[in-house]
Amino acid sequence: MIEINPFILRNYLTAEYFCDRKKETELLLEKFNNQRNTTLFANRKMGKTGLIYHFMYTATLQESDTVCLYVDLFDSVNLDDFITKLSKEIAIKVYSKPKNILSGLGKIFSSIVPVVAFDSLSGMPQLEFNFRNEQQKQNSLSEIFHFLNNLNRPVILALDEFQQISKYPNQNMEAILRTHVQNMHNVNFVFAGSMKHIMLEMFGSVKRPFYQSTDVMNLGPIPIEEYAPFIQQKMSLGRKTIDKEAIVEILNQCRGYTYYIQSVCNKLYASTYKKIDITHVSLILNKILDESEDYYVNYKKILPEFQWKLMRAIALENGATGMTSKNFIQNYGLSTHGTIQTALKSLIEKEMVIEDDNKYYIQDVFLEKWLQKRG
Ligand SMILES: Nc1ncnc2c1ncn2[C@@H]1O[C@H](COP(=O)(O)OP(=O)(O)O)[C@@H](O)[C@H]1O
Ligand SMILES: [Mg+2]
């Protein structure tokens, strides 16, 4: 096998490159084994998708027959997309072979025949449904769930970036899905989402169909006791050492967000440094900021000036609170109350700013550093 950088920045590869999440994986397995659905939420890049893949991998070790369906709803905008994505995943995971896909899908749907084409390079199926009306979509959705519920194999269905369905134009999408979910006895659901405020609203508000319908799991950072030996062991594959102080610095600077930690480690691994200490960490961080400079300057151009000023203030605060207070406003030369709240709301909607334990942070850790130093 080709040697790869052991600090993966793409999707889950194998358990070997995956750090910790033992408790979380066990919890997900326990819920799966006891037919309880889970809502998993955390800010972007904490490691939700990785955890879902690792859980699925572990579930297939427990029972190799398990059908693990993963659907990323991030770029879905309506029920058509939902059905298309889910059907494609079923085609790949349940039927796998091109010659079985057509006949397999044909058996699921009674009133529509999806158009299936195969990508000439990847061999992946591409599906297209030409629905005649809303009723036909609803029927097809029911047929998919009926099919999954009657598969003679355990099924895990992970719907990632689930908050997206609250934006579909079908007004009752949540209610419809909730009804299907409740009737499933053979399918275990994981609803994962990044936009905490929307997810909490969907699952925690009495008025919403999914209200308290699942177990809730809030994913936090990987503890240093687990991350430190992982980082040291992976560095040793490249004949490098890294001291504990440097690791503490990486975890702190990245506020525990797995993606940024992996990213710094990936670059340290690729560097010529052999004995990594805290000075190398800041060298690498600076290099990352240099490389991203053009992006950040562009943000500055496209954001309204007041929002950019507020971003800078939030970055400098390192966990901002009391942003409408006199002090805050004076310190950062910001104007009145109302404008701050509107700007903050807009930055949260754009996912530039996130909330964590009642404090506000810049979502992108590297952008935060850039704002602190060069904004
Ligand atoms: N436990 C882990 N060990 C190593 N790398 C991880 C782990 N969890 C996530 N990653 C990596 O970190 C990055 C971000 O994780 P991801 O699961 O995509 O976050 P999220 O879905 O919360 O936005 C990915 O490149 C992923 O491979
Ligand atoms: Mg994700």
Coordinates of N, CA, C and O in Angstrom, one line a residue, residues 213-374:
S213 N -38.3 13.1 20.3 CA -38.6 11.8 19.7 C -37.4 10.9 19.7 O -37.5 9.7 19.3
T214 N -36.2 11.4 20.1 CA -35.0 10.6 20.0 C -34.1 10.9 21.2 O -34.3 11.8 21.9
D215 N -33.1 10.0 21.4 CA -32.0 10.3 22.3 C -31.2 11.4 21.7 O -31.1 11.5 20.5
V216 N -30.6 12.2 22.6 CA -29.8 13.3 22.1 C -28.3 13.1 22.5 O -28.0 12.7 23.6
M217 N -27.4 13.4 21.6 CA -26.0 13.3 21.8 C -25.3 14.5 21.3 O -25.4 14.9 20.2
N218 N -24.6 15.2 22.2 CA -23.9 16.4 21.9 C -22.4 16.0 21.8 O -21.8 15.7 22.8
L219 N -21.8 16.2 20.7 CA -20.4 15.7 20.5 C -19.5 16.8 20.9 O -19.5 17.9 20.4
G220 N -18.5 16.5 21.8 CA -17.5 17.5 22.2 C -16.2 17.1 21.7 O -16.0 16.2 20.9
P221 N -15.1 17.9 22.1 CA -13.8 17.6 21.6 C -13.3 16.2 22.1 O -13.7 15.7 23.2
I222 N -12.3 15.7 21.4 CA -11.6 14.5 21.8 C -10.7 14.8 23.0 O -9.9 15.8 22.8
P223 N -10.8 14.1 24.1 CA -9.9 14.5 25.3 C -8.4 14.3 24.9 O -8.0 13.5 24.2
I224 N -7.6 15.2 25.6 CA -6.2 15.1 25.3 C -5.5 13.8 25.7 O -4.6 13.3 25.0
E225 N -6.1 13.1 26.7 CA -5.5 11.8 27.0 C -5.6 10.8 25.9 O -4.9 9.8 25.8
E226 N -6.6 11.0 25.0 CA -6.8 10.1 23.8 C -6.0 10.7 22.6 O -5.4 9.9 21.9
Y227 N -6.1 12.0 22.5 CA -5.5 12.6 21.3 C -4.0 12.6 21.3 O -3.3 12.4 20.3
A228 N -3.4 12.8 22.5 CA -2.0 12.9 22.6 C -1.3 11.6 22.1 O -0.4 11.7 21.2
P229 N -1.6 10.5 22.7 CA -1.0 9.2 22.2 C -1.2 9.0 20.7 O -0.4 8.5 20.0
F230 N -2.4 9.3 20.3 CA -2.7 9.1 18.8 C -1.8 9.9 18.0 O -1.2 9.4 17.0
I231 N -1.7 11.2 18.3 CA -0.8 12.1 17.5 C 0.7 11.6 17.6 O 1.3 11.5 16.6
Q232 N 1.1 11.2 18.8 CA 2.5 10.8 18.9 C 2.7 9.5 18.1 O 3.7 9.4 17.4
Q233 N 1.8 8.6 18.2 CA 2.0 7.3 17.5 C 2.0 7.6 15.9 O 2.8 7.0 15.2
K234 N 1.1 8.4 15.5 CA 1.1 8.7 14.0 C 2.3 9.4 13.6 O 2.8 9.2 12.5
M235 N 2.8 10.3 14.4 CA 4.0 11.1 14.0 C 5.2 10.1 13.9 O 6.1 10.3 13.1
S236 N 5.2 9.1 14.8 CA 6.3 8.2 14.8 C 6.4 7.3 13.5 O 7.4 6.9 13.1
L237 N 5.3 7.2 12.8 CA 5.3 6.5 11.5 C 6.1 7.3 10.5 O 6.7 6.7 9.6
G238 N 6.2 8.6 10.7 CA 7.1 9.4 9.8 C 8.4 9.7 10.5 O 9.1 10.7 10.2
R239 N 8.8 8.9 11.5 CA 10.0 9.1 12.3 C 10.1 10.5 12.9 O 11.1 11.1 12.8
K240 N 9.0 10.9 13.4 CA 9.0 12.2 14.1 C 8.6 12.1 15.5 O 7.9 11.1 15.9
T241 N 9.0 13.0 16.3 CA 8.5 13.1 17.7 C 7.8 14.4 17.9 O 8.1 15.4 17.2
I242 N 6.9 14.4 18.8 CA 6.2 15.7 19.2 C 6.1 15.7 20.7 O 5.6 14.7 21.3
D243 N 6.4 16.9 21.3 CA 6.3 16.9 22.8 C 4.9 17.3 23.2 O 4.1 17.8 22.4
K244 N 4.6 17.0 24.5 CA 3.3 17.1 25.0 C 2.8 18.6 24.9 O 1.6 18.9 24.6
E245 N 3.7 19.5 25.2 CA 3.4 20.9 25.2 C 2.9 21.4 23.8 O 1.9 22.1 23.7
A246 N 3.5 20.8 22.8 CA 3.1 21.2 21.4 C 1.7 20.6 21.2 O 0.9 21.3 20.5
I247 N 1.4 19.4 21.7 CA 0.1 18.9 21.5 C -1.0 19.7 22.2 O -2.0 20.0 21.6
V248 N -0.7 20.1 23.4 CA -1.6 20.9 24.2 C -1.9 22.2 23.4 O -3.0 22.6 23.3
E249 N -0.8 22.8 22.9 CA -0.9 24.0 22.1 C -1.9 23.8 20.9 O -2.7 24.6 20.6
I250 N -1.7 22.7 20.1 CA -2.5 22.5 19.0 C -4.0 22.4 19.4 O -4.8 23.0 18.8
L251 N -4.2 21.6 20.4 CA -5.6 21.4 20.8 C -6.3 22.7 21.3 O -7.4 23.0 20.9
N252 N -5.5 23.5 22.0 CA -6.0 24.7 22.5 C -6.2 25.7 21.3 O -7.3 26.3 21.2
Q253 N -5.2 25.9 20.5 CA -5.4 26.8 19.4 C -6.5 26.4 18.5 O -7.2 27.3 17.9
C254 N -6.8 25.1 18.4 CA -7.9 24.7 17.5 C -9.2 24.5 18.2 O -10.2 24.0 17.7
R255 N -9.2 25.0 19.5 CA -10.4 24.9 20.3 C -11.1 23.5 20.3 O -12.3 23.4 20.4
G256 N -10.3 22.5 20.1 CA -10.8 21.1 20.2 C -11.4 20.6 18.9 O -11.9 19.5 18.8
Y257 N -11.5 21.5 17.9 CA -12.2 21.0 16.6 C -11.3 20.1 15.8 O -10.2 20.4 15.4
T258 N -11.8 18.9 15.7 CA -11.0 17.8 15.1 C -10.4 18.2 13.7 O -9.3 17.9 13.5
Y259 N -11.3 18.8 12.9 CA -10.8 19.1 11.5 C -9.5 20.0 11.6 O -8.5 19.7 10.9
Y260 N -9.5 21.0 12.4 CA -8.4 21.9 12.5 C -7.2 21.2 13.1 O -6.0 21.4 12.7
I261 N -7.4 20.4 14.1 CA -6.3 19.6 14.7 C -5.7 18.7 13.7 O -4.4 18.7 13.5
Q262 N -6.5 18.0 13.0 CA -6.0 17.1 11.9 C -5.2 17.9 10.9 O -4.2 17.4 10.4
S263 N -5.7 19.1 10.6 CA -5.1 19.9 9.5 C -3.7 20.3 10.0 O -2.7 20.2 9.2
V264 N -3.6 20.8 11.2 CA -2.3 21.2 11.7 C -1.3 20.0 11.8 O -0.2 20.1 11.3
C265 N -1.8 18.9 12.3 CA -1.0 17.7 12.4 C -0.5 17.2 11.0 O 0.6 16.8 10.8
N266 N -1.5 17.3 10.0 CA -1.2 16.8 8.7 C 0.0 17.6 8.1 O 1.0 17.1 7.6
K267 N 0.0 19.0 8.4 CA 1.1 19.8 7.8 C 2.4 19.6 8.6 O 3.4 19.7 8.0
L268 N 2.3 19.4 9.9 CA 3.5 19.1 10.7 C 4.1 17.8 10.2 O 5.3 17.7 10.1
Y269 N 3.3 16.8 9.9 CA 3.8 15.5 9.5 C 4.5 15.7 8.1 O 5.5 15.1 7.8
A270 N 3.9 16.6 7.3 CA 4.5 16.8 5.9 C 5.7 17.6 6.0 O 6.5 17.7 5.0
S271 N 5.9 18.3 7.1 CA 7.1 19.3 7.2 C 8.4 18.5 7.3 O 8.4 17.3 7.5
T272 N 9.5 19.3 7.3 CA 10.8 18.7 7.5 C 11.2 18.6 9.0 O 12.2 18.0 9.4
Y273 N 10.3 19.1 9.9 CA 10.6 19.1 11.3 C 10.6 17.7 11.8 O 9.7 16.9 11.5
K274 N 11.7 17.4 12.6 CA 11.8 16.0 13.1 C 11.4 15.9 14.6 O 10.7 15.0 15.0
K275 N 11.8 16.9 15.4 CA 11.5 16.9 16.8 C 10.5 18.1 17.0 O 11.0 19.3 17.2
I276 N 9.3 17.8 17.0 CA 8.3 19.0 16.9 C 8.1 19.5 18.4 O 7.8 18.7 19.3
D277 N 8.2 20.8 18.5 CA 7.9 21.4 19.8 C 7.0 22.6 19.5 O 6.6 22.9 18.3
I278 N 6.7 23.4 20.5 CA 5.7 24.5 20.4 C 6.0 25.5 19.4 O 5.1 26.1 18.7
T279 N 7.3 25.8 19.1 CA 7.7 26.8 18.1 C 7.3 26.3 16.7 O 6.9 27.2 15.9
H280 N 7.4 25.0 16.5 CA 7.0 24.5 15.1 C 5.5 24.7 14.9 O 5.0 24.9 13.8
V281 N 4.7 24.6 16.0 CA 3.3 24.7 15.9 C 2.9 26.1 15.4 O 2.1 26.3 14.5
S282 N 3.6 27.1 16.0 CA 3.2 28.5 15.6 C 3.8 28.8 14.2 O 3.1 29.5 13.4
L283 N 4.9 28.2 13.8 CA 5.4 28.3 12.5 C 4.3 27.8 11.5 O 4.0 28.4 10.5
I284 N 3.8 26.6 11.8 CA 2.9 26.0 10.8 C 1.6 26.8 10.8 O 1.0 27.0 9.7
L285 N 1.1 27.2 12.0 CA -0.1 28.0 12.0 C 0.0 29.3 11.2 O -0.8 29.7 10.4
N286 N 1.2 29.9 11.3 CA 1.5 31.1 10.5 C 1.5 30.8 9.0 O 0.9 31.6 8.2
K287 N 2.0 29.7 8.6 CA 2.0 29.3 7.2 C 0.6 29.1 6.7 O 0.3 29.5 5.6
I288 N -0.2 28.5 7.6 CA -1.6 28.3 7.1 C -2.3 29.6 6.9 O -3.0 29.8 5.9
L289 N -2.1 30.6 7.8 CA -2.7 31.9 7.6 C -2.2 32.6 6.3 O -2.9 33.2 5.6
D290 N -0.9 32.4 6.0 CA -0.3 33.0 4.8 C -1.1 32.4 3.6 O -1.5 33.1 2.7
E291 N -1.2 31.1 3.6 CA -1.8 30.4 2.5 C -3.2 30.8 2.2 O -3.7 30.7 1.1
S292 N -3.9 31.1 3.3 CA -5.4 31.4 3.2 C -5.6 32.9 3.1 O -6.8 33.3 3.0
E293 N -4.6 33.7 3.1 CA -4.7 35.1 3.1 C -5.7 35.6 2.0 O -6.6 36.4 2.3
D294 N -5.6 35.1 0.8 CA -6.5 35.6 -0.3 C -8.0 35.4 0.1 O -8.8 36.2 -0.2
Y295 N -8.3 34.2 0.6 CA -9.7 33.9 1.0 C -10.2 34.9 2.0 O -11.3 35.5 1.9
Y296 N -9.3 35.2 3.0 CA -9.8 36.0 4.1 C -10.0 37.5 3.7 O -10.9 38.1 4.1
V297 N -9.1 37.9 2.8 CA -9.2 39.3 2.3 C -10.5 39.4 1.5 O -11.2 40.4 1.6
N298 N -10.8 38.3 0.8 CA -12.1 38.3 0.1 C -13.3 38.4 1.0 O -14.2 39.1 0.7
Y299 N -13.3 37.6 2.1 CA -14.4 37.7 3.0 C -14.6 39.2 3.4 O -15.7 39.7 3.5
K300 N -13.5 39.8 3.7 CA -13.5 41.2 4.2 C -14.2 42.1 3.1 O -14.9 43.0 3.5
K301 N -14.0 41.7 1.9 CA -14.6 42.5 0.8 C -16.1 42.3 0.7 O -16.8 43.2 0.4
I302 N -16.5 41.0 0.9 CA -17.9 40.7 0.6 C -18.8 40.9 1.8 O -20.0 41.1 1.7
L303 N -18.2 40.9 3.0 CA -19.1 41.2 4.2 C -19.3 42.7 4.4 O -18.4 43.5 4.2
P304 N -20.5 43.1 4.9 CA -20.7 44.5 5.3 C -19.7 44.9 6.3 O -19.3 44.1 7.2
E305 N -19.2 46.1 6.3 CA -18.1 46.6 7.1 C -18.4 46.3 8.6 O -17.6 45.9 9.4
F306 N -19.7 46.6 9.0 CA -20.0 46.5 10.4 C -19.9 45.0 10.9 O -19.4 44.7 12.0
Q307 N -20.3 44.1 10.0 CA -20.2 42.7 10.3 C -18.7 42.2 10.5 O -18.4 41.5 11.3
W308 N -17.9 42.8 9.6 CA -16.5 42.4 9.6 C -15.9 43.0 10.9 O -15.1 42.2 11.6
K309 N -16.3 44.2 11.3 CA -15.8 44.7 12.6 C -16.2 43.9 13.8 O -15.4 43.6 14.7
L310 N -17.4 43.4 13.7 CA -17.9 42.6 14.8 C -17.2 41.2 14.8 O -16.9 40.7 15.9
M311 N -16.9 40.7 13.7 CA -16.2 39.4 13.6 C -14.8 39.6 14.2 O -14.3 38.8 15.0
R312 N -14.2 40.7 13.9 CA -12.8 41.0 14.5 C -12.9 41.1 16.0 O -12.1 40.5 16.8
A313 N -14.0 41.8 16.5 CA -14.1 41.9 17.9 C -14.4 40.5 18.6 O -13.8 40.2 19.6
I314 N -15.2 39.7 17.9 CA -15.5 38.4 18.5 C -14.2 37.5 18.5 O -13.9 36.8 19.5
A315 N -13.4 37.6 17.4 CA -12.1 36.9 17.4 C -11.2 37.3 18.5 O -10.6 36.5 19.2
L316 N -11.1 38.6 18.7 CA -10.2 39.1 19.8 C -10.6 38.8 21.2 O -9.8 38.6 22.1
E317 N -11.9 38.6 21.3 CA -12.5 38.3 22.7 C -12.2 36.8 23.0 O -12.2 36.4 24.2
N318 N -12.0 36.0 22.0 CA -11.8 34.6 22.2 C -12.9 33.9 23.1 O -12.6 33.3 24.1
G319 N -14.1 34.0 22.6 CA -15.3 33.6 23.4 C -16.0 34.8 23.9 O -15.9 35.2 25.0
A320 N -16.7 35.4 22.9 CA -17.3 36.7 23.3 C -18.7 36.5 24.0 O -19.5 35.7 23.7
T321 N -18.9 37.3 25.0 CA -20.2 37.5 25.7 C -20.5 38.9 25.9 O -19.6 39.8 25.7
G322 N -21.7 39.2 26.3 CA -22.1 40.6 26.6 C -21.7 41.6 25.5 O -21.2 42.7 25.7
M323 N -22.1 41.2 24.2 CA -21.6 42.0 23.1 C -22.4 43.3 23.0 O -22.0 44.2 22.2
T324 N -23.6 43.4 23.7 CA -24.3 44.6 23.6 C -24.0 45.6 24.7 O -24.5 46.6 24.9
S325 N -23.0 45.1 25.6 CA -22.6 46.0 26.7 C -21.8 47.2 26.2 O -21.2 47.2 25.2
K326 N -21.9 48.3 27.1 CA -21.2 49.5 26.7 C -19.7 49.3 26.5 O -19.1 49.8 25.6
N327 N -19.1 48.5 27.4 CA -17.7 48.2 27.4 C -17.3 47.6 26.0 O -16.3 48.0 25.4
F328 N -18.0 46.6 25.6 CA -17.7 45.9 24.4 C -17.8 46.8 23.2 O -16.9 46.9 22.4
I329 N -18.9 47.6 23.2 CA -19.1 48.5 22.1 C -18.0 49.6 22.0 O -17.5 49.9 21.0
Q330 N -17.7 50.1 23.2 CA -16.6 51.1 23.3 C -15.2 50.5 22.8 O -14.5 51.0 22.0
N331 N -14.9 49.4 23.5 CA -13.6 48.7 23.2 C -13.4 48.5 21.7 O -12.2 48.6 21.2
Y332 N -14.4 48.1 21.0 CA -14.2 47.8 19.6 C -14.8 48.8 18.6 O -14.9 48.5 17.4
G333 N -15.1 50.0 19.1 CA -15.6 51.0 18.3 C -16.9 50.6 17.5 O -17.0 51.0 16.3
L334 N -17.8 49.9 18.2 CA -19.0 49.5 17.5 C -20.2 50.4 17.9 O -20.1 51.0 19.0
S335 N -21.2 50.5 17.1 CA -22.2 51.5 17.5 C -23.3 50.9 18.4 O -23.0 50.2 19.4
T336 N -24.5 51.0 18.0 CA -25.6 50.7 19.0 C -26.0 49.2 19.1 O -25.6 48.4 18.2
H337 N -26.7 48.9 20.1 CA -27.4 47.6 20.4 C -28.0 46.9 19.2 O -27.6 45.8 18.9
G338 N -29.0 47.5 18.7 CA -29.8 46.9 17.6 C -28.9 46.4 16.5 O -29.1 45.2 16.0
T339 N -28.0 47.2 16.1 CA -27.2 46.8 14.9 C -26.3 45.6 15.3 O -26.2 44.7 14.4
I340 N -25.9 45.5 16.5 CA -25.0 44.4 16.9 C -25.9 43.1 16.8 O -25.4 42.1 16.2
Q341 N -27.1 43.2 17.4 CA -27.9 42.0 17.3 C -28.2 41.5 15.9 O -28.2 40.3 15.6
T342 N -28.5 42.5 15.0 CA -28.8 42.1 13.7 C -27.6 41.5 13.0 O -27.7 40.5 12.3
A343 N -26.5 42.2 13.2 CA -25.2 41.7 12.5 C -24.9 40.3 13.0 O -24.5 39.4 12.3
L344 N -25.0 40.1 14.3 CA -24.7 38.8 14.9 C -25.6 37.7 14.3 O -25.1 36.6 14.0
K345 N -26.9 38.0 14.2 CA -27.8 37.1 13.7 C -27.4 36.7 12.3 O -27.5 35.5 11.9
S346 N -27.1 37.7 11.5 CA -26.7 37.4 10.1 C -25.4 36.6 10.0 O -25.3 35.7 9.2
L347 N -24.5 36.9 10.9 CA -23.2 36.1 10.9 C -23.5 34.7 11.3 O -22.8 33.7 10.8
I348 N -24.4 34.5 12.2 CA -24.7 33.1 12.7 C -25.4 32.3 11.5 O -25.1 31.2 11.2
E349 N -26.3 33.0 10.8 CA -27.0 32.4 9.7 C -26.0 32.0 8.6 O -26.2 31.0 8.0
K350 N -25.0 32.9 8.4 CA -24.0 32.6 7.4 C -23.0 31.5 7.9 O -22.1 31.2 7.2
E351 N -23.2 31.1 9.2 CA -22.2 30.2 9.8 C -20.8 30.7 9.9 O -19.9 29.9 9.9
M352 N -20.7 32.0 9.9 CA -19.3 32.6 10.1 C -19.1 32.6 11.6 O -17.9 32.5 12.1
V353 N -20.1 32.8 12.4 CA -20.0 32.8 13.9 C -20.8 31.7 14.5 O -21.9 31.4 14.0
I354 N -20.3 31.0 15.5 CA -21.0 30.0 16.2 C -21.1 30.3 17.7 O -20.4 31.0 18.2
E355 N -22.1 29.6 18.3 CA -22.3 29.8 19.7 C -21.9 28.5 20.4 O -22.2 27.4 19.9
D356 N -21.2 28.6 21.5 CA -20.8 27.4 22.3 C -20.9 27.8 23.7 O -20.2 28.8 24.1
D357 N -21.7 27.2 24.5 CA -21.9 27.5 25.9 C -22.1 29.0 26.2 O -21.4 29.6 27.0
N358 N -23.0 29.5 25.4 CA -23.3 31.0 25.6 C -22.2 31.9 25.2 O -22.3 33.1 25.6
K359 N -21.2 31.4 24.6 CA -20.1 32.3 24.1 C -20.1 32.2 22.6 O -20.5 31.2 22.0
Y360 N -19.6 33.3 22.0 CA -19.6 33.4 20.5 C -18.2 33.3 20.0 O -17.3 33.9 20.6
Y361 N -18.0 32.5 19.0 CA -16.7 32.3 18.4 C -16.8 32.4 16.9 O -17.8 32.2 16.3
I362 N -15.6 32.6 16.2 CA -15.5 32.5 14.8 C -15.5 31.1 14.4 O -14.8 30.3 15.0
Q363 N -16.4 30.7 13.5 CA -16.5 29.2 13.2 C -15.2 28.7 12.7 O -14.7 27.6 13.2
D364 N -14.6 29.3 11.8 CA -13.3 28.9 11.2 C -12.2 29.3 12.1 O -11.8 30.5 12.2
V365 N -11.6 28.3 12.7 CA -10.5 28.6 13.7 C -9.3 29.3 13.1 O -8.8 30.2 13.7
F366 N -9.0 29.0 11.8 CA -7.9 29.7 11.2 C -8.2 31.1 10.9 O -7.4 32.0 11.0
L367 N -9.4 31.4 10.4 CA -9.9 32.7 10.2 C -9.8 33.5 11.5 O -9.5 34.7 11.5
E368 N -10.2 32.9 12.6 CA -10.2 33.5 13.9 C -8.7 34.0 14.2 O -8.5 35.2 14.6
K369 N -7.8 33.2 14.0 CA -6.4 33.5 14.2 C -5.9 34.7 13.3 O -5.2 35.6 13.7
W370 N -6.4 34.6 12.1 CA -6.0 35.7 11.1 C -6.6 37.0 11.6 O -5.9 38.0 11.5
L371 N -7.9 37.0 12.0 CA -8.5 38.2 12.5 C -7.8 38.8 13.7 O -7.6 40.0 13.8
Q372 N -7.4 37.9 14.5 CA -6.6 38.4 15.7 C -5.3 39.0 15.4 O -4.9 40.0 16.0
K373 N -4.7 38.5 14.4 CA -3.3 39.0 14.1 C -3.3 40.0 13.0 O -2.4 40.9 13.0
R374 N -4.1 39.8 12.0 CA -3.9 40.6 10.8 C -5.2 41.3 10.3 O -5.2 41.9 9.3

